[in-house]
Coordinates of C-alpha atoms in Angstrom, one line a residue:
M134 CA 2.4 5.6 16.9
L135 CA -0.4 6.7 14.7
I136 CA -3.7 4.8 14.8
L137 CA -6.5 5.7 12.3
D138 CA -10.1 4.7 11.7
F139 CA -10.8 3.7 8.1
D140 CA -14.2 4.7 6.7
G141 CA -14.6 8.4 7.2
V142 CA -10.9 9.0 8.0
I143 CA -8.8 7.2 5.3
C144 CA -11.5 6.4 2.8
D145 CA -14.9 7.6 1.7
A146 CA -17.0 4.5 1.1
L147 CA -20.5 5.9 1.5
E148 CA -21.7 4.5 -1.8
E149 CA -20.3 1.0 -1.1
C150 CA -21.8 1.0 2.4
A151 CA -25.2 2.0 1.0
L152 CA -25.0 -0.8 -1.6
V153 CA -24.2 -3.6 0.9
T154 CA -26.7 -2.2 3.4
W155 CA -29.5 -2.2 0.9
F156 CA -29.0 -5.8 -0.1
G157 CA -28.2 -6.8 3.4
L158 CA -31.7 -5.7 4.3
Q159 CA -33.2 -7.9 1.5
D160 CA -34.3 -11.5 2.0
R161 CA -32.1 -12.6 -0.9
I162 CA -29.0 -11.4 -2.8
P163 CA -29.6 -11.0 -6.5
P164 CA -27.1 -12.6 -8.9
E165 CA -26.6 -9.5 -11.0
S166 CA -23.3 -7.8 -11.5
G167 CA -22.1 -5.0 -9.2
P168 CA -23.1 -2.0 -11.5
A169 CA -26.5 -3.6 -12.0
L170 CA -26.9 -4.0 -8.2
L171 CA -25.9 -0.4 -7.6
G172 CA -28.5 0.7 -10.1
Q173 CA -31.2 -1.1 -8.1
V174 CA -30.5 0.9 -4.9
P175 CA -33.3 3.6 -4.6
A176 CA -32.0 7.2 -4.4
A177 CA -34.3 7.8 -1.4
F178 CA -32.6 4.9 0.4
V179 CA -29.2 6.4 -0.3
R180 CA -30.3 9.7 1.2
R181 CA -31.6 7.9 4.3
F182 CA -28.5 5.8 4.6
A183 CA -26.3 9.0 4.4
H184 CA -28.3 10.4 7.3
V185 CA -28.0 7.1 9.3
R186 CA -24.2 6.9 8.6
N187 CA -23.6 10.1 10.6
Y188 CA -24.7 8.3 13.8
S189 CA -23.2 4.9 13.2
R190 CA -20.1 3.2 14.6
L191 CA -20.6 -0.4 13.5
L192 CA -22.0 -2.3 10.5
D193 CA -24.8 -3.4 12.8
H194 CA -25.9 0.2 13.1
F195 CA -26.5 0.4 9.3
A196 CA -29.6 -1.8 9.8
V197 CA -31.4 1.3 11.1
A198 CA -31.5 2.5 7.5
G199 CA -34.2 -0.1 6.9
S200 CA -36.6 1.7 9.2
P201 CA -38.6 4.7 7.9
A202 CA -38.3 6.1 11.4
A203 CA -34.7 6.8 10.7
D204 CA -35.7 9.8 8.7
E205 CA -36.9 11.5 11.8
V206 CA -33.8 11.0 13.9
R207 CA -32.1 14.2 14.9
T208 CA -29.9 13.3 17.9
Q209 CA -27.5 10.5 18.9
A210 CA -29.9 9.5 21.7
E211 CA -32.8 9.1 19.3
F212 CA -30.6 7.0 17.0
D213 CA -29.4 4.8 19.8
R214 CA -33.0 4.2 21.0
L215 CA -34.2 3.3 17.5
F216 CA -31.3 0.8 17.1
A217 CA -32.1 -0.7 20.5
S218 CA -35.7 -1.3 19.4
L219 CA -34.7 -3.5 16.4
D220 CA -34.8 -7.3 16.7
Q221 CA -31.2 -8.1 17.4
R222 CA -31.5 -11.5 15.7
E223 CA -32.6 -9.7 12.5
V224 CA -29.7 -7.3 12.9
A225 CA -27.3 -10.2 13.1
E226 CA -28.8 -11.7 10.0
F227 CA -28.4 -8.3 8.3
V228 CA -24.8 -8.2 9.1
T229 CA -24.2 -11.7 7.7
R230 CA -26.0 -10.8 4.4
A231 CA -24.3 -7.4 4.1
T232 CA -20.9 -9.0 4.7
S233 CA -21.7 -11.7 2.1
V234 CA -22.5 -9.0 -0.5
R235 CA -19.2 -7.2 0.3
N236 CA -17.2 -10.3 0.1
R237 CA -18.8 -11.3 -3.3
L238 CA -18.1 -7.9 -4.8
R239 CA -14.5 -7.8 -3.5
E240 CA -13.7 -11.3 -4.7
T241 CA -15.5 -11.4 -8.1
E242 CA -15.7 -7.8 -9.2
R243 CA -12.6 -6.3 -7.7
D244 CA -12.2 -3.3 -9.9
F245 CA -15.8 -2.2 -9.6
W246 CA -15.8 -2.7 -5.8
L247 CA -12.5 -0.9 -5.4
G248 CA -13.9 2.0 -7.5
L249 CA -16.5 2.6 -4.8
H250 CA -13.8 3.6 -2.3
T251 CA -12.1 7.0 -2.6
L252 CA -9.1 8.1 -0.5
Y253 CA -9.4 11.5 1.2
A254 CA -7.0 14.2 -0.1
G255 CA -3.8 14.3 1.9
V256 CA -4.2 10.8 3.5
P257 CA -1.8 9.0 1.2
Q258 CA 0.9 11.5 2.0
L259 CA 0.2 11.1 5.8
L260 CA 0.5 7.3 5.5
R261 CA 3.7 7.4 3.5
R262 CA 5.3 10.0 5.8
H263 CA 4.8 7.8 8.8
A264 CA 5.1 4.4 7.1
G265 CA 5.7 1.5 9.4
K266 CA 4.3 3.4 12.4
V267 CA 0.6 3.3 11.3
A268 CA -2.2 1.0 12.4
V269 CA -5.8 0.9 11.4
V270 CA -8.6 0.1 13.9
T271 CA -12.0 0.0 12.2
A272 CA -15.5 -1.6 12.1
K273 CA -14.8 -2.6 8.5
D274 CA -13.6 -6.1 7.9
E275 CA -9.8 -6.6 7.7
P276 CA -9.5 -8.2 4.2
S277 CA -11.4 -5.2 2.7
V278 CA -9.1 -2.7 4.3
W279 CA -5.9 -4.5 3.1
E280 CA -7.4 -4.8 -0.4
I281 CA -8.1 -1.1 -0.6
L282 CA -4.7 -0.1 0.7
R283 CA -3.0 -2.4 -1.8
R284 CA -5.0 -0.8 -4.6
H285 CA -3.5 2.5 -3.7
R286 CA 0.0 1.0 -3.0
L287 CA -0.3 1.9 0.7
D288 CA -0.4 -1.5 2.3
R289 CA 3.3 -1.4 3.2
T290 CA 2.8 1.8 5.1
V291 CA 0.5 0.1 7.6
T292 CA 1.8 -2.4 10.2
A293 CA -1.5 -3.8 11.5
V294 CA -5.3 -3.7 10.8
V295 CA -7.8 -4.6 13.5
G296 CA -11.0 -5.1 11.6
E297 CA -14.7 -5.5 12.7
C298 CA -13.7 -3.8 15.9
S299 CA -16.4 -2.8 18.4
R300 CA -14.0 -2.1 21.3
K301 CA -11.5 0.4 20.0
P302 CA -9.9 1.4 23.4
E303 CA -8.9 -2.2 24.0
A304 CA -7.5 -2.5 20.5
V305 CA -5.5 0.8 20.9
R306 CA -4.0 -0.4 24.2
R307 CA -3.1 -3.8 22.7
L308 CA -1.4 -2.2 19.7
A309 CA 0.5 0.2 21.9
R310 CA 1.7 -2.6 24.1
Q311 CA 2.8 -4.6 21.0
A312 CA 4.7 -1.6 19.7
G313 CA 6.4 -1.0 23.1
V314 CA 4.9 2.5 23.6
A315 CA 2.6 3.9 26.3
P316 CA -1.0 4.8 25.3
A317 CA -0.1 8.4 25.9
D318 CA 2.4 8.1 23.0
V319 CA -0.3 7.1 20.6
I320 CA -2.3 9.5 18.4
F321 CA -5.7 8.3 17.4
I322 CA -7.9 9.9 14.7
D323 CA -11.5 8.9 14.2
D324 CA -14.5 10.7 12.7
N325 CA -16.9 9.2 15.2
L326 CA -17.0 11.3 18.4
T327 CA -18.0 8.4 20.6
N328 CA -15.0 6.4 19.5
A329 CA -12.7 9.4 20.0
A330 CA -14.0 10.0 23.5
R331 CA -13.7 6.3 24.5
V332 CA -10.1 6.0 23.2
R333 CA -9.2 9.2 25.0
S334 CA -10.3 7.6 28.2
A335 CA -7.7 4.8 27.4
G336 CA -5.0 7.5 27.6
A337 CA -4.3 8.1 24.0
Q338 CA -4.0 11.5 22.3
V339 CA -7.2 11.9 20.2
F340 CA -8.2 14.0 17.2
W341 CA -11.7 14.1 15.9
A342 CA -11.7 14.1 12.1
Q343 CA -13.9 16.7 10.6
W344 CA -14.1 15.3 7.1
G345 CA -16.1 12.1 7.9
Y346 CA -19.6 11.5 9.3
Q347 CA -21.0 13.7 12.0
I348 CA -23.8 16.0 13.0
P349 CA -23.9 19.5 14.7
E350 CA -24.8 17.9 18.0
H351 CA -21.4 16.1 18.0
R352 CA -19.5 19.4 17.5
A353 CA -21.1 20.9 20.6
E354 CA -20.4 17.8 22.6
A355 CA -16.8 17.7 21.4
A356 CA -16.3 21.3 22.5
R357 CA -17.9 20.4 25.9
Q358 CA -15.5 17.4 26.4
G359 CA -12.5 19.3 25.1
I360 CA -11.8 16.8 22.3
R361 CA -9.6 18.4 19.6
S362 CA -10.9 18.6 16.1
L363 CA -8.8 18.1 13.0
E364 CA -9.5 19.5 9.5
L365 CA -8.6 17.6 6.4
S366 CA -6.4 20.5 5.2
E367 CA -4.4 20.1 8.4
L368 CA -3.1 16.7 7.7
G369 CA 0.0 18.0 6.0
S370 CA 1.2 19.5 9.3
V371 CA 0.8 16.4 11.4
Q372 CA 4.2 15.0 12.2
L373 CA 5.7 12.4 14.5
A374 CA 8.1 13.9 17.0
A375 CA 11.6 12.4 16.9
S376 CA 10.5 10.5 13.8
Q377 CA 12.3 7.3 13.0
P378 CA 13.1 6.0 9.5
S379 CA 10.2 4.5 7.6
R380 CA 9.1 0.9 8.5
L381 CA 11.8 0.2 11.1
P382 CA 10.7 -2.2 13.8
Q383 CA 11.0 0.6 16.4
I384 CA 7.7 2.6 16.4
G385 CA 7.7 6.4 16.8
T386 CA 6.7 8.5 19.7
T387 CA 4.4 11.4 20.2
M388 CA 2.6 13.2 17.4
T389 CA 2.8 17.0 17.4
M390 CA 1.7 19.8 15.2
T391 CA 4.5 21.6 13.3
K392 CA 4.5 25.3 12.3
P393 CA 2.6 27.0 10.9
E394 CA 0.0 26.4 13.7
I395 CA -3.1 25.0 12.1
L396 CA -5.6 24.2 14.8
R397 CA -8.7 26.2 15.3
R398 CA -8.1 29.3 17.5
N399 CA -11.0 31.6 18.4
G400 CA -13.1 30.4 15.5
R401 CA -10.4 31.0 12.9
T402 CA -8.5 28.4 10.9
R403 CA -5.1 29.0 9.3
T404 CA -4.9 26.8 6.2
I405 CA -1.9 25.1 4.7
T406 CA -1.0 23.7 1.4
P407 CA -1.1 19.9 1.5
E408 CA 2.2 18.0 0.9
P409 CA 2.2 16.9 -2.8
E410 CA 2.3 13.3 -3.8
P411 CA 5.8 11.9 -4.4
E412 CA 6.4 12.2 -8.1
T413 CA 6.9 9.0 -10.1
P414 CA 10.3 9.3 -11.8
L415 CA 10.3 9.7 -15.6
I416 CA 12.1 6.6 -17.0
R417 CA 13.7 7.3 -20.4
S418 CA 16.8 5.2 -20.1
I419 CA 17.5 1.8 -18.5
G420 CA 20.9 0.2 -18.0
V421 CA 21.2 -3.6 -17.2
L422 CA 24.6 -4.5 -15.9
A423 CA 26.5 -7.4 -17.4
Y424 CA 29.6 -8.9 -15.9
D425 CA 31.6 -12.1 -15.9
K426 CA 29.5 -15.1 -14.7
V427 CA 26.3 -13.1 -14.5
S428 CA 23.2 -15.4 -14.7
E429 CA 21.7 -15.7 -18.2
Q430 CA 18.2 -15.7 -16.9
D431 CA 18.7 -13.0 -14.3
C432 CA 20.3 -10.7 -16.9
L433 CA 18.7 -11.4 -20.3
T434 CA 15.0 -11.8 -19.1
P435 CA 14.7 -8.3 -17.7
L436 CA 16.7 -6.9 -20.6
E437 CA 14.3 -8.5 -23.1
I438 CA 11.3 -7.3 -21.1
F439 CA 12.6 -3.7 -20.9
K440 CA 13.4 -3.7 -24.6
G441 CA 9.9 -5.0 -25.3
A442 CA 8.6 -2.1 -23.2
A443 CA 10.7 0.3 -25.3
M444 CA 9.0 -1.1 -28.5
V445 CA 5.6 -0.5 -26.9
V446 CA 6.2 3.1 -25.8
S447 CA 7.8 3.9 -29.2
G448 CA 4.7 2.6 -31.0
A449 CA 6.5 -0.3 -32.8
I450 CA 4.3 -2.7 -30.9
S451 CA 0.7 -1.6 -30.5
P452 CA -2.1 -4.1 -30.3
W453 CA -4.7 -1.3 -30.2
E454 CA -4.6 2.5 -30.8
R455 CA -3.1 4.2 -27.8
E456 CA -3.9 7.8 -26.9
T457 CA -0.3 8.4 -25.7
A458 CA 2.1 9.8 -28.3
P459 CA 5.1 7.6 -29.1
E460 CA 8.1 8.1 -26.8
S461 CA 11.7 7.1 -26.7
L462 CA 13.1 4.6 -24.1
E463 CA 16.7 3.7 -24.3
V464 CA 17.6 0.2 -23.0
Q465 CA 21.2 -0.9 -22.9
L466 CA 23.1 -4.0 -21.8
V467 CA 26.0 -2.4 -20.0
A468 CA 29.2 -4.4 -19.6
V469 CA 31.3 -3.7 -16.4
T470 CA 34.4 -4.1 -18.6
P471 CA 34.6 -3.6 -22.4
G472 CA 34.2 -6.5 -24.7
V473 CA 32.2 -9.7 -24.9
V474 CA 30.6 -10.9 -21.6
T475 CA 30.8 -14.6 -20.7
M476 CA 27.8 -15.6 -18.6
Q477 CA 27.7 -18.2 -15.8
M478 CA 26.6 -21.0 -18.1
G479 CA 29.0 -20.1 -20.9
T480 CA 26.8 -18.0 -23.1
Q481 CA 28.7 -15.1 -24.7
V482 CA 26.9 -11.8 -25.4
V483 CA 27.9 -8.6 -27.0
P484 CA 26.9 -5.6 -24.8
D485 CA 25.3 -2.4 -26.1
A486 CA 27.8 -0.3 -24.0
A487 CA 30.6 -0.4 -21.5
L488 CA 30.5 1.1 -18.1
D489 CA 31.0 4.9 -18.2
D490 CA 31.7 6.6 -14.9
T491 CA 30.1 9.8 -16.2
R492 CA 26.8 8.2 -17.4
T493 CA 23.7 7.5 -15.4
Y494 CA 20.5 5.8 -16.3
D495 CA 17.0 6.6 -15.0
L496 CA 16.8 2.9 -13.9
L497 CA 19.9 0.9 -13.1
Y498 CA 19.4 -2.9 -12.9
V499 CA 21.8 -5.2 -11.2
P500 CA 21.2 -8.9 -12.0
G501 CA 22.4 -11.9 -10.0
G502 CA 24.7 -14.8 -10.8
V503 CA 27.7 -16.6 -9.5
G504 CA 29.9 -13.7 -10.4
S505 CA 27.9 -11.2 -8.2
G506 CA 30.2 -11.8 -5.3
E507 CA 33.0 -10.2 -7.2
M508 CA 30.8 -7.3 -8.1
A509 CA 30.0 -6.9 -4.4
K510 CA 33.7 -6.2 -4.0
N511 CA 34.1 -4.0 -7.1
E512 CA 34.4 -0.5 -5.8
R513 CA 33.7 1.0 -9.3
V514 CA 30.4 -0.9 -9.5
L515 CA 29.5 0.1 -5.9
E516 CA 30.2 3.7 -6.5
L517 CA 28.1 3.6 -9.7
I518 CA 25.1 2.2 -7.6
R519 CA 25.7 4.9 -4.9
R520 CA 25.8 7.7 -7.5
H521 CA 22.5 6.6 -9.1
H522 CA 20.8 6.3 -5.7
D523 CA 22.2 9.7 -4.6
E524 CA 20.9 11.3 -7.8
G525 CA 17.4 10.0 -7.2
K526 CA 17.5 7.4 -9.9
V527 CA 15.7 4.0 -9.6
V528 CA 18.0 1.1 -8.6
A529 CA 16.8 -2.5 -9.0
A530 CA 18.4 -5.9 -8.5
N531 CA 17.4 -9.5 -8.5
C532 CA 18.7 -12.8 -7.0
S533 CA 22.2 -12.4 -5.5
G534 CA 22.5 -8.9 -7.2
V535 CA 20.6 -7.7 -4.1
G536 CA 23.8 -8.4 -2.1
V537 CA 25.6 -6.0 -4.4
L538 CA 23.1 -3.2 -3.4
A539 CA 23.7 -4.1 0.2
R540 CA 27.4 -3.7 -0.2
A541 CA 26.8 -0.4 -1.9
G542 CA 25.1 0.7 1.3
I543 CA 21.8 1.9 -0.2
L544 CA 19.5 -0.5 1.5
G545 CA 17.9 0.7 4.7
G546 CA 15.4 -0.8 7.0
S547 CA 12.6 -1.4 4.4
P548 CA 11.7 -4.9 3.4
I549 CA 13.7 -6.5 0.6
T550 CA 13.7 -9.8 -1.1
C551 CA 16.4 -11.9 -2.8
V552 CA 17.4 -15.5 -3.7
A553 CA 17.3 -18.0 -0.8
A554 CA 21.0 -18.5 -1.0
V555 CA 21.8 -15.0 0.3
A556 CA 18.7 -14.5 2.4
R557 CA 20.2 -15.9 5.6
G558 CA 23.4 -13.8 5.2
L559 CA 21.5 -10.6 4.6
R560 CA 19.2 -11.2 7.6
G561 CA 22.3 -11.9 9.7
E562 CA 23.6 -8.5 8.7
G563 CA 20.4 -6.8 9.8
Y564 CA 18.6 -6.4 6.5
N565 CA 14.9 -6.8 6.5
V566 CA 14.3 -9.9 4.5
P567 CA 10.9 -11.3 5.5
T568 CA 10.9 -15.0 6.4
S569 CA 8.3 -15.7 3.7
R570 CA 10.1 -14.1 0.8
R571 CA 8.2 -12.2 -1.9
M572 CA 8.7 -12.6 -5.6
W573 CA 9.5 -8.9 -5.7
I574 CA 9.3 -5.9 -3.3
G575 CA 9.3 -2.4 -4.6
S576 CA 9.9 0.7 -2.5
P577 CA 8.7 3.5 -4.8
E578 CA 9.4 6.2 -2.2
E579 CA 13.0 5.0 -1.8
R580 CA 13.3 4.1 -5.6
I581 CA 14.6 0.7 -4.8
W582 CA 13.2 -2.6 -6.2
T583 CA 14.5 -6.1 -5.3
A584 CA 13.4 -9.4 -6.7
T585 CA 14.2 -13.1 -6.2
G586 CA 16.2 -14.9 -8.9
S587 CA 15.2 -16.9 -11.9
Y588 CA 11.5 -17.8 -11.3
G589 CA 10.7 -14.3 -10.1
V590 CA 12.6 -12.3 -12.7
N591 CA 9.8 -12.1 -15.3
G592 CA 7.1 -10.9 -13.0
S593 CA 9.3 -8.5 -11.2
A594 CA 10.5 -6.8 -14.4
V595 CA 7.0 -6.5 -15.7
A596 CA 5.9 -5.0 -12.3
I597 CA 8.6 -2.3 -12.7
V598 CA 7.4 -1.6 -16.2
A599 CA 3.8 -1.3 -15.1
H600 CA 4.7 1.0 -12.2
Y601 CA 7.0 3.5 -14.1
L602 CA 5.6 3.3 -17.6
G603 CA 1.9 2.9 -16.7
R604 CA -0.7 0.3 -16.5
E605 CA -1.5 0.2 -20.3
V606 CA 2.2 -0.4 -21.2
G607 CA 2.4 -2.9 -18.4
T608 CA -0.6 -4.7 -19.7
I609 CA 0.7 -5.0 -23.2
V610 CA 4.2 -6.1 -22.0
S611 CA 2.6 -8.6 -19.7
M612 CA 0.7 -10.1 -22.5
M613 CA 3.8 -10.2 -24.7
F614 CA 5.6 -12.3 -22.1
D615 CA 2.6 -14.2 -20.8
T616 CA 3.1 -12.7 -17.4
L617 CA -0.5 -11.5 -16.8
S618 CA -1.9 -15.0 -17.5
G619 CA 0.6 -16.6 -15.1
L620 CA 0.5 -14.2 -12.2
G621 CA -2.6 -12.1 -12.7
E622 CA -3.3 -8.6 -11.4
V623 CA -0.5 -8.7 -8.8
I624 CA 1.9 -7.5 -11.5
F625 CA 0.4 -4.1 -11.0
E626 CA 1.4 -4.0 -7.4
P627 CA 4.7 -3.1 -5.8
V628 CA 4.8 -6.4 -3.8
G629 CA 4.8 -9.7 -5.5
P630 CA 3.4 -13.1 -4.5
E631 CA 4.7 -15.0 -1.4
F632 CA 7.1 -17.8 -1.9
Y633 CA 6.9 -21.2 -0.3
E634 CA 9.4 -21.9 2.5
H635 CA 11.8 -25.0 2.4
P636 CA 14.0 -24.3 5.5
E637 CA 16.2 -27.5 5.3
L638 CA 16.7 -27.2 1.5
E639 CA 17.4 -23.5 1.8
K640 CA 20.0 -24.1 4.5
S641 CA 21.9 -26.5 2.2
F642 CA 22.1 -24.0 -0.6
Q643 CA 23.0 -21.2 1.8
D644 CA 25.9 -23.3 3.2
L645 CA 27.1 -24.0 -0.3
F646 CA 26.8 -20.6 -2.0
E647 CA 26.6 -17.9 0.7
D648 CA 30.3 -17.1 1.0
M649 CA 30.7 -16.9 -2.7
L650 CA 27.6 -14.8 -3.5
L651 CA 27.8 -12.6 -0.4
P652 CA 31.5 -12.2 0.6
A653 CA 32.3 -10.4 3.8
S654 CA 32.4 -6.6 3.4

């Protein structure tokens, strides 16, 4: 299991912390916008705060930046004495005000606030590589951590966040116990030496991050205590031994260093090339399957949205001048069998193409409908899905079409979503359908997107457009179909809004439709 600190390990938030500290030290919080507030923070204070940050473990400690004496601090002991000399009631009031500033910026000026947080190079790859086996233990508040992770599409790599934590050893032991692993099987990374030393005393393996906030005194002390340091360039070689597939309930075991050896030896460091970010597939063709008794809404809504996206990228629809040159995006309604397709409510449509066993699309979309149960038994369709997945294409489905992906065998342990009528059956077969279903769940690393039916089809299709064709195209398409106004910024995230639960009603529909929509394999 991998447990990380946040500020100074995952994220550089020095500017944001200086901003909330400055106004946390004031008697009142001005009503100005975030950029205006940032402009009011004196440069001299930012320099003092950067000095104070090197000694701090908690938000409380930032209050030391309000004392001119902080400029003279040169050792951890001097810092600790200065903090102890502060009126602790005033410190508590500072924490309340600073937290209020942070909450206001996060809730009312989200983009500005998020822009004050920068992920360290190599950290996204580390989180994705060990997705589902990572927890965060931090002095930062939990909502802020989740918001920043969501911004970078990393929230699904982390299983738990323990925020505003002042007792990290206890938090690490509790997380290990919940994960069913011994503390010795936990690797903990923190840029604060005191935290690292305390967590090591709890039995965990500890690395002291060298890219965060520290002073030369700490380096000497780390050497004395034998606490291992870790350079940012070394993250690419950190691996979990006997690694399990991403996001499975079973959490991994011990972290080791793989070859080439990259720890400091006799004052020398052998560097490595960080693992590159997973490439976003280039989408230039989309095929939406059509079959007998497919749902009109599940099929035609994404088809229209994808065709609308094609008109945007080609330049046929352009509400403003775009810098990107016009491109081609082929979108086809693909019939499983040649000829007119009769949908579940009797609508008849003429497809753009018929299924061709030699053709693949960059994105293959499988809609739901009462005829999806037959598709789940159609070996030609199942083989088509497997071939797309094996070739690294993106595969998406909505409603009961998710059951067709399950029968094709391409769904692993990652969370998925679907219509309520097949959710019980898929859970019973071991698939990870969260009890509180999401409107859509994208797994970009695995190139699989699943969505609920009907109500969730519009938002999920726009989310796919935004992810693969870019935020600008996603914005235009979302305005064409009124999605942005209905759902807001979540359309730019890989995980959609949470659905309400109606257990008794859902059971009635599952009893009625489950066998038809999800026939036994």
